[in-house]
């Protein structure tokens, strides 16, 4: 056991202090430069992934959104951007930044167009989930960026692993920005923009750190761009921390609302609760409750429950009940 531990320690030290050759660095630059350029395949993938992600968001389908994540190419110029910043390659940095900006604006414009054409008045949970980024999203972005950078820096690791792992964080927030603009929902667009910037900076910083760790760039050479990337990412920590604390508070409030409904109202005790979700972006927040009932639920009963919740929580809420009726069917014919 001791010999195995010593062996692994030596492996870690060799990994950390290994320095890549000039040839390997030039090869990495060529790979990332080719990925970072604005090209016809890149534009086609942007259009395809944006269309799939937008329709998936509108239909509230997680499976469709995942399909868009797999083919989204926005991660490719981010890796080139990170390496170009480390080595001071201005031309590569400009190409990567151009591809990233063009791809982002195309996706926003396309999702806005689709949103206007479809014209949904109320968006589902998949869209609203991307309007309130928090520290957890930054952690996901950093982990995804690290996997992506290591995959391209280490030839023994499959590059498809990184593509599947990191594409999840980029295209859906961009499409959410466009959908928010289509609905003239400022809070939704601003929240999705913050999520996109969180993913962008988190992935960029993680890629830069990994390129330094695996030995492509000496630490003294990459200290300044690393410091700038870390500072920009740090600026987002404050709003993300506030959003994270708000998320915890919202979870606590929703549990209190659930208990108030199920235990404090006679009407709700005759219903079967199937699910509950709260749209905290709306003003006031909208509680959508999916229930099953044997008898019809009247608007007056909903109004009384809504008033009860407001009294219990000491803040305004809007209650929307989605009722599924229970129909009893037997083998006997009904009596005349």
PDB file of C-alpha atoms in Angstrom, residues 104-235:
ATOM      1  CA  UNK A 104     -23.367  34.337 -29.765  1.00  0.00           C
ATOM      2  CA  UNK A 105     -25.116  37.145 -31.662  1.00  0.00           C
ATOM      3  CA  UNK A 106     -26.409  34.727 -34.294  1.00  0.00           C
ATOM      4  CA  UNK A 107     -27.877  32.482 -31.599  1.00  0.00           C
ATOM      5  CA  UNK A 108     -29.513  35.411 -29.793  1.00  0.00           C
ATOM      6  CA  UNK A 109     -31.006  36.759 -33.015  1.00  0.00           C
ATOM      7  CA  UNK A 110     -32.261  33.354 -34.129  1.00  0.00           C
ATOM      8  CA  UNK A 111     -33.816  32.471 -30.765  1.00  0.00           C
ATOM      9  CA  UNK A 112     -35.449  35.923 -30.618  1.00  0.00           C
ATOM     10  CA  UNK A 113     -36.986  35.347 -34.075  1.00  0.00           C
ATOM     11  CA  UNK A 114     -38.308  31.921 -33.103  1.00  0.00           C
ATOM     12  CA  UNK A 115     -39.656  33.307 -29.828  1.00  0.00           C
ATOM     13  CA  UNK A 116     -41.543  36.085 -31.615  1.00  0.00           C
ATOM     14  CA  UNK A 117     -42.966  33.662 -34.188  1.00  0.00           C
ATOM     15  CA  UNK A 118     -44.128  31.134 -31.584  1.00  0.00           C
ATOM     16  CA  UNK A 119     -45.445  33.821 -29.257  1.00  0.00           C
ATOM     17  CA  UNK A 120     -45.767  31.880 -26.005  1.00  0.00           C
ATOM     18  CA  UNK A 121     -47.077  34.027 -23.166  1.00  0.00           C
ATOM     19  CA  UNK A 122     -45.721  31.815 -20.373  1.00  0.00           C
ATOM     20  CA  UNK A 123     -42.389  30.000 -20.471  1.00  0.00           C
ATOM     21  CA  UNK A 124     -41.726  26.646 -18.850  1.00  0.00           C
ATOM     22  CA  UNK A 125     -39.360  25.614 -16.086  1.00  0.00           C
ATOM     23  CA  UNK A 126     -36.430  24.854 -18.432  1.00  0.00           C
ATOM     24  CA  UNK A 127     -36.285  28.519 -19.469  1.00  0.00           C
ATOM     25  CA  UNK A 128     -36.863  29.909 -15.987  1.00  0.00           C
ATOM     26  CA  UNK A 129     -34.159  27.657 -14.562  1.00  0.00           C
ATOM     27  CA  UNK A 130     -31.603  29.610 -16.612  1.00  0.00           C
ATOM     28  CA  UNK A 131     -32.697  33.006 -15.319  1.00  0.00           C
ATOM     29  CA  UNK A 132     -31.172  32.711 -11.840  1.00  0.00           C
ATOM     30  CA  UNK A 133     -27.519  31.580 -12.020  1.00  0.00           C
ATOM     31  CA  UNK A 134     -25.639  30.941  -8.792  1.00  0.00           C
ATOM     32  CA  UNK A 135     -22.329  29.645  -7.474  1.00  0.00           C
ATOM     33  CA  UNK A 136     -23.245  26.094  -8.486  1.00  0.00           C
ATOM     34  CA  UNK A 137     -23.280  27.167 -12.140  1.00  0.00           C
ATOM     35  CA  UNK A 138     -19.791  28.646 -11.769  1.00  0.00           C
ATOM     36  CA  UNK A 139     -18.565  25.359 -10.331  1.00  0.00           C
ATOM     37  CA  UNK A 140     -20.051  23.454 -13.266  1.00  0.00           C
ATOM     38  CA  UNK A 141     -18.401  25.829 -15.751  1.00  0.00           C
ATOM     39  CA  UNK A 142     -14.982  25.485 -14.110  1.00  0.00           C
ATOM     40  CA  UNK A 143     -15.185  21.694 -14.014  1.00  0.00           C
ATOM     41  CA  UNK A 144     -16.383  21.507 -17.631  1.00  0.00           C
ATOM     42  CA  UNK A 145     -13.632  23.847 -18.832  1.00  0.00           C
ATOM     43  CA  UNK A 146     -10.971  21.844 -17.044  1.00  0.00           C
ATOM     44  CA  UNK A 147     -12.161  18.600 -18.660  1.00  0.00           C
ATOM     45  CA  UNK A 148     -12.238  20.216 -22.080  1.00  0.00           C
ATOM     46  CA  UNK A 149      -8.754  21.717 -21.796  1.00  0.00           C
ATOM     47  CA  UNK A 150      -7.248  18.488 -20.513  1.00  0.00           C
ATOM     48  CA  UNK A 151      -8.844  16.525 -23.339  1.00  0.00           C
ATOM     49  CA  UNK A 152      -7.260  18.714 -26.015  1.00  0.00           C
ATOM     50  CA  UNK A 153      -3.932  18.952 -24.165  1.00  0.00           C
ATOM     51  CA  UNK A 154      -3.600  15.223 -23.500  1.00  0.00           C
ATOM     52  CA  UNK A 155      -3.753  13.121 -26.695  1.00  0.00           C
ATOM     53  CA  UNK A 156      -4.678   9.985 -24.767  1.00  0.00           C
ATOM     54  CA  UNK A 157      -8.021  11.481 -23.717  1.00  0.00           C
ATOM     55  CA  UNK A 158     -10.870  11.399 -26.205  1.00  0.00           C
ATOM     56  CA  UNK A 159     -11.924  14.858 -27.354  1.00  0.00           C
ATOM     57  CA  UNK A 160     -15.542  13.780 -27.635  1.00  0.00           C
ATOM     58  CA  UNK A 161     -15.648  13.412 -23.864  1.00  0.00           C
ATOM     59  CA  UNK A 162     -14.992  17.122 -23.486  1.00  0.00           C
ATOM     60  CA  UNK A 163     -17.477  18.077 -26.198  1.00  0.00           C
ATOM     61  CA  UNK A 164     -20.265  16.251 -24.392  1.00  0.00           C
ATOM     62  CA  UNK A 165     -19.247  17.554 -20.975  1.00  0.00           C
ATOM     63  CA  UNK A 166     -18.842  21.250 -21.738  1.00  0.00           C
ATOM     64  CA  UNK A 167     -21.401  22.069 -24.414  1.00  0.00           C
ATOM     65  CA  UNK A 168     -24.143  21.813 -21.788  1.00  0.00           C
ATOM     66  CA  UNK A 169     -23.356  25.229 -20.351  1.00  0.00           C
ATOM     67  CA  UNK A 170     -23.339  27.532 -23.373  1.00  0.00           C
ATOM     68  CA  UNK A 171     -26.077  27.363 -26.000  1.00  0.00           C
ATOM     69  CA  UNK A 172     -29.216  27.153 -23.763  1.00  0.00           C
ATOM     70  CA  UNK A 173     -28.412  30.380 -21.844  1.00  0.00           C
ATOM     71  CA  UNK A 174     -27.751  32.236 -25.113  1.00  0.00           C
ATOM     72  CA  UNK A 175     -31.098  31.076 -26.500  1.00  0.00           C
ATOM     73  CA  UNK A 176     -32.789  32.069 -23.247  1.00  0.00           C
ATOM     74  CA  UNK A 177     -31.457  35.605 -23.717  1.00  0.00           C
ATOM     75  CA  UNK A 178     -33.164  35.794 -27.118  1.00  0.00           C
ATOM     76  CA  UNK A 179     -36.402  34.329 -25.771  1.00  0.00           C
ATOM     77  CA  UNK A 180     -36.394  36.868 -22.954  1.00  0.00           C
ATOM     78  CA  UNK A 181     -35.998  39.700 -25.472  1.00  0.00           C
ATOM     79  CA  UNK A 182     -38.854  38.251 -27.539  1.00  0.00           C
ATOM     80  CA  UNK A 183     -41.110  38.408 -24.485  1.00  0.00           C
ATOM     81  CA  UNK A 184     -39.707  41.813 -23.398  1.00  0.00           C
ATOM     82  CA  UNK A 185     -38.773  40.137 -20.126  1.00  0.00           C
ATOM     83  CA  UNK A 186     -35.768  42.113 -18.893  1.00  0.00           C
ATOM     84  CA  UNK A 187     -35.137  40.052 -15.764  1.00  0.00           C
ATOM     85  CA  UNK A 188     -35.094  36.820 -17.780  1.00  0.00           C
ATOM     86  CA  UNK A 189     -32.645  38.192 -20.353  1.00  0.00           C
ATOM     87  CA  UNK A 190     -30.356  39.719 -17.712  1.00  0.00           C
ATOM     88  CA  UNK A 191     -30.329  36.500 -15.684  1.00  0.00           C
ATOM     89  CA  UNK A 192     -29.537  34.370 -18.730  1.00  0.00           C
ATOM     90  CA  UNK A 193     -26.800  36.825 -19.762  1.00  0.00           C
ATOM     91  CA  UNK A 194     -25.225  36.518 -16.322  1.00  0.00           C
ATOM     92  CA  UNK A 195     -25.340  32.731 -16.638  1.00  0.00           C
ATOM     93  CA  UNK A 196     -23.669  32.902 -20.044  1.00  0.00           C
ATOM     94  CA  UNK A 197     -20.913  35.201 -18.758  1.00  0.00           C
ATOM     95  CA  UNK A 198     -20.439  32.902 -15.767  1.00  0.00           C
ATOM     96  CA  UNK A 199     -19.975  29.918 -18.049  1.00  0.00           C
ATOM     97  CA  UNK A 200     -17.736  31.850 -20.437  1.00  0.00           C
ATOM     98  CA  UNK A 201     -15.359  33.182 -17.779  1.00  0.00           C
ATOM     99  CA  UNK A 202     -15.407  30.002 -15.707  1.00  0.00           C
ATOM    100  CA  UNK A 203     -14.523  27.826 -18.692  1.00  0.00           C
ATOM    101  CA  UNK A 204     -11.847  30.259 -19.915  1.00  0.00           C
ATOM    102  CA  UNK A 205     -10.170  30.435 -16.503  1.00  0.00           C
ATOM    103  CA  UNK A 206     -10.244  26.645 -16.096  1.00  0.00           C
ATOM    104  CA  UNK A 207      -8.726  26.117 -19.562  1.00  0.00           C
ATOM    105  CA  UNK A 208      -5.904  28.557 -18.795  1.00  0.00           C
ATOM    106  CA  UNK A 209      -5.145  26.867 -15.468  1.00  0.00           C
ATOM    107  CA  UNK A 210      -5.041  23.408 -17.053  1.00  0.00           C
ATOM    108  CA  UNK A 211      -2.740  24.565 -19.874  1.00  0.00           C
ATOM    109  CA  UNK A 212      -0.330  25.859 -17.228  1.00  0.00           C
ATOM    110  CA  UNK A 213      -0.592  22.752 -15.040  1.00  0.00           C
ATOM    111  CA  UNK A 214       0.056  20.261 -17.838  1.00  0.00           C
ATOM    112  CA  UNK A 215       3.205  22.150 -18.783  1.00  0.00           C
ATOM    113  CA  UNK A 216       2.398  23.906 -22.037  1.00  0.00           C
ATOM    114  CA  UNK A 217       2.852  27.382 -20.566  1.00  0.00           C
ATOM    115  CA  UNK A 218       5.222  28.316 -17.691  1.00  0.00           C
ATOM    116  CA  UNK A 219       3.494  29.897 -14.735  1.00  0.00           C
ATOM    117  CA  UNK A 220       5.585  33.072 -14.873  1.00  0.00           C
ATOM    118  CA  UNK A 221       4.548  33.593 -18.499  1.00  0.00           C
ATOM    119  CA  UNK A 222       0.862  33.084 -17.880  1.00  0.00           C
ATOM    120  CA  UNK A 223       0.600  34.860 -14.515  1.00  0.00           C
ATOM    121  CA  UNK A 224      -0.766  38.150 -15.881  1.00  0.00           C
ATOM    122  CA  UNK A 225      -3.546  36.728 -18.112  1.00  0.00           C
ATOM    123  CA  UNK A 226      -4.427  34.265 -15.350  1.00  0.00           C
ATOM    124  CA  UNK A 227      -4.739  37.131 -12.876  1.00  0.00           C
ATOM    125  CA  UNK A 228      -6.972  39.104 -15.249  1.00  0.00           C
ATOM    126  CA  UNK A 229      -9.223  36.088 -15.921  1.00  0.00           C
ATOM    127  CA  UNK A 230      -9.445  35.313 -12.203  1.00  0.00           C
ATOM    128  CA  UNK A 231     -10.312  38.949 -11.419  1.00  0.00           C
ATOM    129  CA  UNK A 232     -13.073  39.054 -14.046  1.00  0.00           C
ATOM    130  CA  UNK A 233     -14.474  35.771 -12.773  1.00  0.00           C
ATOM    131  CA  UNK A 234     -14.267  37.056  -9.212  1.00  0.00           C
ATOM    132  CA  UNK A 235     -16.463  40.009 -10.112  1.00  0.00           C
TER     133      UNK A 235
END
